[in-house]
């Protein structure tokens, strides 16, 4: 299977507006982004390229924006959803979920105002909104899975 | 009306019908074979350039052609190998080429036929952009190029494909209208 960092980013949508000066492309209408096993969906995606002409980051708005990935060293896929999402291709590769964010893997689940995931280091940080706390539910691993 | 009175009327009608049939010419009319007058160009150009200026006298576009024939009846200039250069607001040049084209409405509209290649060179931090499509209509007054055909746009960041395009070359904005696919390689 193609290494993650070598995998191209592919997008599909109903239409796209390209601002060739600003280096921004706005995909609209059932937008889908895929990269290897990762799949992100939303109503609208803003794709930014850097001075080298590489895709640097994507802002996703959706009802909700959804995320799915299956990290190589993990038994189950990871899912997430939020009103808005940001995906960064490097520096490190990471995702930021904002607004009714929810992330789950099997039965384990985190809900918060924002969730940040370092996709390379597999590190996650959840932050509640003002006056609210992030909630995490972790189920002890079942006996047959040890 | 009694039956007796109908008989003369019917006889008269029969006689009229019979005379019509006898006097009718059976041979079908000859098809009109006269050719419409062949339209002839009133002038011919070779290795030419036409420059279009806006209301402020600013150079808006330049149309080069290998050869051109002007047809007064249609008010069109038929061009072989048209090469149209269009200027964006901040000075970038978009260049569109095709094997054949037609300039009309005193050059305000240029139609490029068959394979059309559009190129915008790199400028400053902005990378080069190449677009391949077919049958493009360029409206020099509106500063737009439009097609309903398949489009492929390539720049260093990636490749965009779709169906139908509106290119606002004055503001360097491009819109693909349907079936959009984008692929970005990460170097």
Short mmCIF file of C-alpha atoms in Angstrom, two decimals:
data_model
loop_
_atom_site.label_atom_id
_atom_site.label_comp_id
_atom_site.label_asym_id
_atom_site.label_seq_id
_atom_site.Cartn_x
_atom_site.Cartn_y
_atom_site.Cartn_z
CA UNK A 1 0.00 0.00 0.00
CA UNK A 2 1.23 3.45 -0.92
CA UNK A 3 2.92 5.26 1.96
CA UNK A 4 0.69 8.01 3.41
CA UNK A 5 3.07 10.82 2.65
CA UNK A 6 3.39 9.69 -0.96
CA UNK A 7 -0.37 9.33 -1.47
CA UNK A 8 -1.88 12.18 -3.54
CA UNK A 9 -4.82 14.14 -2.22
CA UNK A 10 -7.88 13.67 -4.42
CA UNK A 11 -11.05 15.78 -4.34
CA UNK A 12 -14.47 15.53 -5.93
CA UNK A 13 -17.32 18.06 -5.91
CA UNK A 14 -20.14 19.54 -7.96
CA UNK A 15 -18.20 22.69 -8.84
CA UNK A 16 -14.98 24.52 -8.07
CA UNK A 17 -13.88 28.16 -8.07
CA UNK A 18 -10.15 28.74 -8.48
CA UNK A 19 -8.53 32.03 -7.50
CA UNK A 20 -5.27 31.62 -9.36
CA UNK A 21 -3.76 34.72 -7.73
CA UNK A 22 -4.45 33.75 -4.12
CA UNK A 23 -3.80 30.04 -4.79
CA UNK A 24 -7.16 29.07 -3.29
CA UNK A 25 -9.68 26.62 -4.80
CA UNK A 26 -13.19 26.41 -3.33
CA UNK A 27 -14.95 23.11 -3.97
CA UNK A 28 -18.69 23.12 -3.41
CA UNK A 29 -21.49 20.54 -3.41
CA UNK A 30 -20.96 17.03 -1.92
CA UNK A 31 -17.23 17.61 -1.60
CA UNK A 32 -15.12 14.54 -0.85
CA UNK A 33 -11.38 14.51 -0.09
CA UNK A 34 -9.44 11.25 -0.02
CA UNK A 35 -5.80 10.48 0.76
CA UNK A 36 -4.89 6.86 1.12
CA UNK A 37 -7.33 5.44 3.70
CA UNK A 38 -8.40 8.89 4.89
CA UNK A 39 -11.72 10.28 3.70
CA UNK A 40 -13.19 13.71 4.54
CA UNK A 41 -16.60 14.94 3.40
CA UNK A 42 -18.34 18.31 3.60
CA UNK A 43 -20.52 20.79 1.78
CA UNK A 44 -17.68 23.16 1.02
CA UNK A 45 -13.88 22.80 0.98
CA UNK A 46 -11.31 25.60 0.67
CA UNK A 47 -8.04 24.19 -0.65
CA UNK A 48 -4.87 26.26 -0.09
CA UNK A 49 -1.57 25.77 -1.90
CA UNK A 50 1.79 27.11 -0.75
CA UNK A 51 4.50 28.97 -2.71
CA UNK A 52 5.99 25.68 -3.88
CA UNK A 53 2.63 24.88 -5.40
CA UNK A 54 1.91 22.13 -2.88
CA UNK A 55 -1.45 21.60 -1.20
CA UNK A 56 -0.86 22.85 2.33
CA UNK A 57 -4.24 22.84 4.08
CA UNK A 58 -7.99 22.45 3.60
CA UNK A 59 -10.88 24.08 5.48
CA UNK A 60 -14.06 22.00 5.45
CA UNK A 61 -17.57 23.16 6.33
CA UNK A 62 -20.34 20.62 6.54
CA UNK A 63 -23.55 19.60 8.15
CA UNK A 64 -21.49 18.07 9.64
CA UNK A 65 -18.02 17.75 8.14
CA UNK A 66 -16.97 14.11 8.54
CA UNK A 67 -13.63 12.36 8.81
CA UNK A 68 -12.64 8.73 8.60
CA UNK A 69 -9.19 7.16 8.68
CA UNK A 70 -7.62 3.82 9.49
CA UNK A 71 -4.14 4.37 10.91
CA UNK A 72 -1.82 1.52 10.01
CA UNK A 73 -1.02 0.37 13.54
CA UNK A 74 -4.61 0.50 14.79
CA UNK A 75 -7.15 -2.33 14.81
CA UNK A 76 -10.17 -0.15 14.10
CA UNK A 77 -10.84 2.93 11.97
CA UNK A 78 -11.15 6.36 13.57
CA UNK A 79 -14.20 8.51 12.85
CA UNK A 80 -14.88 12.18 13.61
CA UNK A 81 -17.38 14.87 12.80
CA UNK A 82 -17.80 18.59 13.52
CA UNK A 83 -19.33 21.72 12.04
CA UNK A 84 -15.96 22.76 10.73
CA UNK A 85 -12.70 20.96 10.12
CA UNK A 86 -9.19 21.89 9.16
CA UNK A 87 -6.76 19.40 7.64
CA UNK A 88 -3.02 20.15 7.32
CA UNK A 89 -0.93 17.97 5.04
CA UNK A 90 2.35 18.46 6.88
CA UNK A 91 4.19 20.13 9.67
CA UNK A 92 2.95 17.58 11.12
CA UNK A 93 -0.03 16.12 9.28
CA UNK A 94 -2.91 17.01 11.60
CA UNK A 95 -6.65 17.70 11.85
CA UNK A 96 -8.60 20.28 13.86
CA UNK A 97 -12.30 19.75 14.55
CA UNK A 98 -14.38 22.73 15.66
CA UNK A 99 -18.04 22.99 16.82
CA UNK A 100 -19.90 19.98 18.33
CA UNK A 101 -16.83 17.91 17.71
CA UNK A 102 -17.06 14.22 18.18
CA UNK A 103 -14.36 11.57 17.66
CA UNK A 104 -14.82 7.84 18.09
CA UNK A 105 -13.07 4.53 17.54
CA UNK A 106 -15.16 1.45 18.15
CA UNK A 107 -17.11 2.24 21.35
CA UNK A 108 -14.56 4.74 22.70
CA UNK A 109 -15.69 8.31 22.16
CA UNK A 110 -14.73 11.92 22.87
CA UNK A 111 -17.08 14.88 22.56
CA UNK A 112 -15.91 18.49 22.96
CA UNK A 113 -16.04 21.97 21.43
CA UNK A 114 -12.68 21.40 19.69
CA UNK A 115 -10.60 18.30 19.10
CA UNK A 116 -7.07 18.38 17.69
CA UNK A 117 -5.43 15.25 16.37
CA UNK A 118 -1.75 14.93 15.41
CA UNK A 119 -2.14 12.28 12.72
CA UNK A 120 1.53 11.40 12.63
CA UNK A 121 2.08 11.12 16.37
CA UNK A 122 -1.45 9.82 17.01
CA UNK A 123 -1.89 12.43 19.78
CA UNK A 124 -5.31 13.95 20.52
CA UNK A 125 -6.33 17.00 22.57
CA UNK A 126 -9.95 17.87 23.35
CA UNK A 127 -11.15 21.20 24.74
CA UNK A 128 -14.63 22.04 26.01
CA UNK A 129 -16.38 25.29 25.22
CA UNK A 130 -16.71 28.09 27.81
CA UNK A 131 -18.24 26.55 30.93
CA UNK A 132 -18.37 23.08 29.38
CA UNK A 133 -16.01 20.16 29.77
CA UNK A 134 -14.75 17.71 27.20
CA UNK A 135 -16.20 14.20 27.78
CA UNK A 136 -14.31 11.01 27.09
CA UNK A 137 -15.75 7.51 27.29
CA UNK A 138 -13.23 4.69 27.14
CA UNK A 139 -14.27 1.06 27.36
CA UNK A 140 -11.77 -1.35 28.91
CA UNK A 141 -10.35 -3.54 26.19
CA UNK A 142 -12.35 -6.85 26.12
CA UNK A 143 -10.57 -10.05 27.38
CA UNK A 144 -10.37 -11.76 23.88
CA UNK A 145 -8.64 -8.72 22.39
CA UNK A 146 -5.62 -8.85 24.86
CA UNK B 1 -84.81 19.82 -49.22
CA UNK B 2 -86.49 17.12 -51.41
CA UNK B 3 -84.22 14.41 -52.91
CA UNK B 4 -85.05 15.55 -56.51
CA UNK B 5 -83.48 19.01 -55.94
CA UNK B 6 -80.13 17.48 -54.77
CA UNK B 7 -79.49 15.63 -58.01
CA UNK B 8 -78.52 18.67 -60.19
CA UNK B 9 -76.20 19.99 -57.46
CA UNK B 10 -74.38 16.65 -57.23
CA UNK B 11 -74.03 16.46 -61.01
CA UNK B 12 -72.61 19.99 -61.15
CA UNK B 13 -70.09 19.17 -58.40
CA UNK B 14 -68.97 16.04 -60.23
CA UNK B 15 -68.40 18.00 -63.45
CA UNK B 16 -66.29 20.64 -61.65
CA UNK B 17 -64.15 17.95 -59.99
CA UNK B 18 -63.62 16.16 -63.30
CA UNK B 19 -62.46 19.33 -65.05
CA UNK B 20 -60.02 20.10 -62.24
CA UNK B 21 -58.49 16.63 -62.55
CA UNK B 22 -58.19 16.89 -66.34
CA UNK B 23 -56.55 20.33 -66.37
CA UNK B 24 -54.07 19.57 -63.51
CA UNK B 25 -50.39 19.25 -64.65
CA UNK B 26 -49.23 15.76 -63.41
CA UNK B 27 -45.49 16.38 -63.71
CA UNK B 28 -43.91 17.28 -60.25
CA UNK B 29 -42.34 20.80 -60.05
CA UNK B 30 -38.60 20.90 -60.88
CA UNK B 31 -36.45 21.17 -57.61
CA UNK B 32 -34.80 24.58 -57.29
CA UNK B 33 -31.22 23.66 -58.19
CA UNK B 34 -29.97 27.17 -58.32
CA UNK B 35 -27.01 27.33 -55.88
CA UNK B 36 -27.17 30.11 -53.27
CA UNK B 37 -24.63 32.71 -54.32
CA UNK B 38 -21.22 31.46 -52.95
CA UNK B 39 -20.14 33.79 -50.20
CA UNK B 40 -16.79 35.35 -51.03
CA UNK B 41 -14.42 37.02 -48.61
CA UNK B 42 -13.95 40.70 -49.29
CA UNK B 43 -10.38 40.70 -47.96
CA UNK B 44 -7.64 38.27 -46.95
CA UNK B 45 -4.96 38.60 -44.27
CA UNK B 46 -1.72 36.74 -43.72
CA UNK B 47 0.52 36.81 -40.66
CA UNK B 48 -1.57 39.49 -38.98
CA UNK B 49 -2.19 40.92 -35.51
CA UNK B 50 -5.34 42.73 -34.37
CA UNK B 51 -5.12 44.70 -31.11
CA UNK B 52 -8.20 45.47 -29.01
CA UNK B 53 -8.27 48.54 -26.73
CA UNK B 54 -10.72 49.32 -23.96
CA UNK B 55 -12.58 52.59 -23.51
CA UNK B 56 -9.61 54.12 -21.66
CA UNK B 57 -7.30 53.20 -24.51
CA UNK B 58 -5.71 50.42 -22.53
CA UNK B 59 -4.59 47.42 -24.56
CA UNK B 60 -7.09 44.65 -23.73
CA UNK B 61 -6.20 41.81 -26.08
CA UNK B 62 -4.17 40.97 -29.18
CA UNK B 63 -5.26 38.42 -31.78
CA UNK B 64 -2.60 36.91 -34.03
CA UNK B 65 -3.47 34.70 -36.97
CA UNK B 66 -1.65 32.71 -39.62
CA UNK B 67 -4.28 33.63 -42.22
CA UNK B 68 -7.65 35.32 -42.08
CA UNK B 69 -10.58 35.70 -44.47
CA UNK B 70 -13.31 38.30 -43.82
CA UNK B 71 -16.88 37.50 -44.87
CA UNK B 72 -18.93 40.74 -45.02
CA UNK B 73 -22.29 38.94 -45.18
CA UNK B 74 -21.75 37.41 -41.76
CA UNK B 75 -19.44 40.11 -40.48
CA UNK B 76 -16.96 37.41 -39.47
CA UNK B 77 -13.22 36.95 -39.82
CA UNK B 78 -12.28 33.27 -40.18
CA UNK B 79 -8.79 32.68 -38.80
CA UNK B 80 -6.38 29.81 -39.21
CA UNK B 81 -4.23 29.15 -36.10
CA UNK B 82 -5.57 32.01 -34.00
CA UNK B 83 -3.39 33.00 -31.01
CA UNK B 84 -5.30 35.24 -28.65
CA UNK B 85 -3.50 37.05 -25.82
CA UNK B 86 -5.66 38.52 -23.10
CA UNK B 87 -4.48 40.77 -20.32
CA UNK B 88 -5.54 40.41 -16.69
CA UNK B 89 -6.05 43.39 -14.45
CA UNK B 90 -2.68 43.07 -12.77
CA UNK B 91 -0.74 42.57 -15.96
CA UNK B 92 -0.66 38.79 -16.35
CA UNK B 93 -1.11 37.52 -19.89
CA UNK B 94 -3.42 34.64 -20.75
CA UNK B 95 -2.74 33.04 -24.13
CA UNK B 96 -5.33 30.90 -25.95
CA UNK B 97 -4.53 28.94 -29.13
CA UNK B 98 -6.57 26.73 -31.44
CA UNK B 99 -6.36 25.35 -34.98
CA UNK B 100 -9.26 27.51 -36.16
CA UNK B 101 -11.31 30.44 -34.94
CA UNK B 102 -13.79 33.16 -35.84
CA UNK B 103 -13.70 36.79 -34.75
CA UNK B 104 -17.03 38.62 -34.87
CA UNK B 105 -18.82 41.75 -33.62
CA UNK B 106 -15.81 43.83 -34.66
CA UNK B 107 -13.52 41.49 -32.74
CA UNK B 108 -15.42 41.83 -29.45
CA UNK B 109 -16.05 38.07 -29.53
CA UNK B 110 -13.63 35.37 -30.61
CA UNK B 111 -14.67 31.74 -30.96
CA UNK B 112 -11.89 29.15 -30.85
CA UNK B 113 -12.72 25.74 -32.26
CA UNK B 114 -11.57 22.14 -31.67
CA UNK B 115 -8.57 21.62 -29.32
CA UNK B 116 -8.03 24.84 -27.37
CA UNK B 117 -4.96 25.37 -25.18
CA UNK B 118 -4.85 28.21 -22.69
CA UNK B 119 -1.63 29.14 -20.92
CA UNK B 120 -0.83 31.63 -18.21
CA UNK B 121 2.89 31.87 -17.43
CA UNK B 122 4.23 31.89 -13.88
CA UNK B 123 4.49 35.35 -12.42
CA UNK B 124 5.99 36.22 -9.05
CA UNK B 125 4.73 33.68 -6.51
CA UNK B 126 1.97 32.64 -8.84
CA UNK B 127 2.62 29.34 -10.65
CA UNK B 128 1.95 28.74 -14.32
CA UNK B 129 -1.50 27.43 -15.25
CA UNK B 130 -2.39 25.39 -18.37
CA UNK B 131 -5.95 24.63 -19.44
CA UNK B 132 -6.99 22.22 -22.20
CA UNK B 133 -10.55 22.22 -23.51
CA UNK B 134 -12.57 22.55 -26.76
CA UNK B 135 -14.77 25.17 -28.44
CA UNK B 136 -14.13 28.24 -26.36
CA UNK B 137 -16.02 31.54 -26.62
CA UNK B 138 -13.99 34.58 -25.55
CA UNK B 139 -15.98 37.71 -24.76
CA UNK B 140 -13.39 40.50 -24.76
CA UNK B 141 -15.83 43.08 -23.41
CA UNK B 142 -16.84 40.96 -20.43
CA UNK B 143 -13.29 39.69 -19.96
CA UNK B 144 -14.52 36.10 -19.90
CA UNK B 145 -13.83 32.84 -21.72
CA UNK B 146 -16.55 30.18 -21.58
CA UNK B 147 -17.06 26.58 -22.71
CA UNK B 148 -19.53 23.79 -22.00
CA UNK B 149 -17.01 21.07 -22.86
CA UNK B 150 -14.66 18.94 -20.74
CA UNK B 151 -11.82 20.92 -19.15
CA UNK B 152 -8.44 19.92 -17.72
CA UNK B 153 -6.50 22.56 -15.78
CA UNK B 154 -2.91 21.85 -14.70
CA UNK B 155 -0.72 23.73 -12.32
CA UNK B 156 2.25 22.58 -10.18
CA UNK B 157 -0.06 21.92 -7.19
CA UNK B 158 -2.23 19.51 -9.11
CA UNK B 159 -4.73 18.79 -11.86
CA UNK B 160 -8.36 19.83 -12.01
CA UNK B 161 -10.95 18.25 -14.30
CA UNK B 162 -14.56 19.16 -14.86
CA UNK B 163 -17.29 19.90 -17.38
CA UNK B 164 -18.04 23.46 -18.38
CA UNK B 165 -15.87 26.44 -17.48
CA UNK B 166 -16.06 30.18 -16.98
CA UNK B 167 -12.65 31.86 -16.90
CA UNK B 168 -12.60 35.46 -15.75
CA UNK B 169 -9.14 36.20 -17.06
CA UNK B 170 -9.19 39.78 -15.79
CA UNK B 171 -9.30 38.67 -12.16
CA UNK B 172 -7.57 35.30 -12.75
CA UNK B 173 -10.57 33.36 -11.48
CA UNK B 174 -11.64 30.08 -13.00
CA UNK B 175 -14.88 28.16 -12.33
CA UNK B 176 -15.57 24.58 -13.38
CA UNK B 177 -19.31 23.94 -13.38
CA UNK B 178 -19.81 20.17 -12.99
CA UNK B 179 -18.24 16.75 -12.43
CA UNK B 180 -15.24 18.24 -10.70
CA UNK B 181 -12.18 16.11 -9.85
CA UNK B 182 -9.00 17.49 -8.31
CA UNK B 183 -5.70 15.65 -7.69
CA UNK B 184 -2.86 17.20 -5.72
CA UNK B 185 0.52 15.47 -5.48
CA UNK B 186 2.58 16.35 -2.40
CA UNK B 187 6.26 16.78 -3.26
#
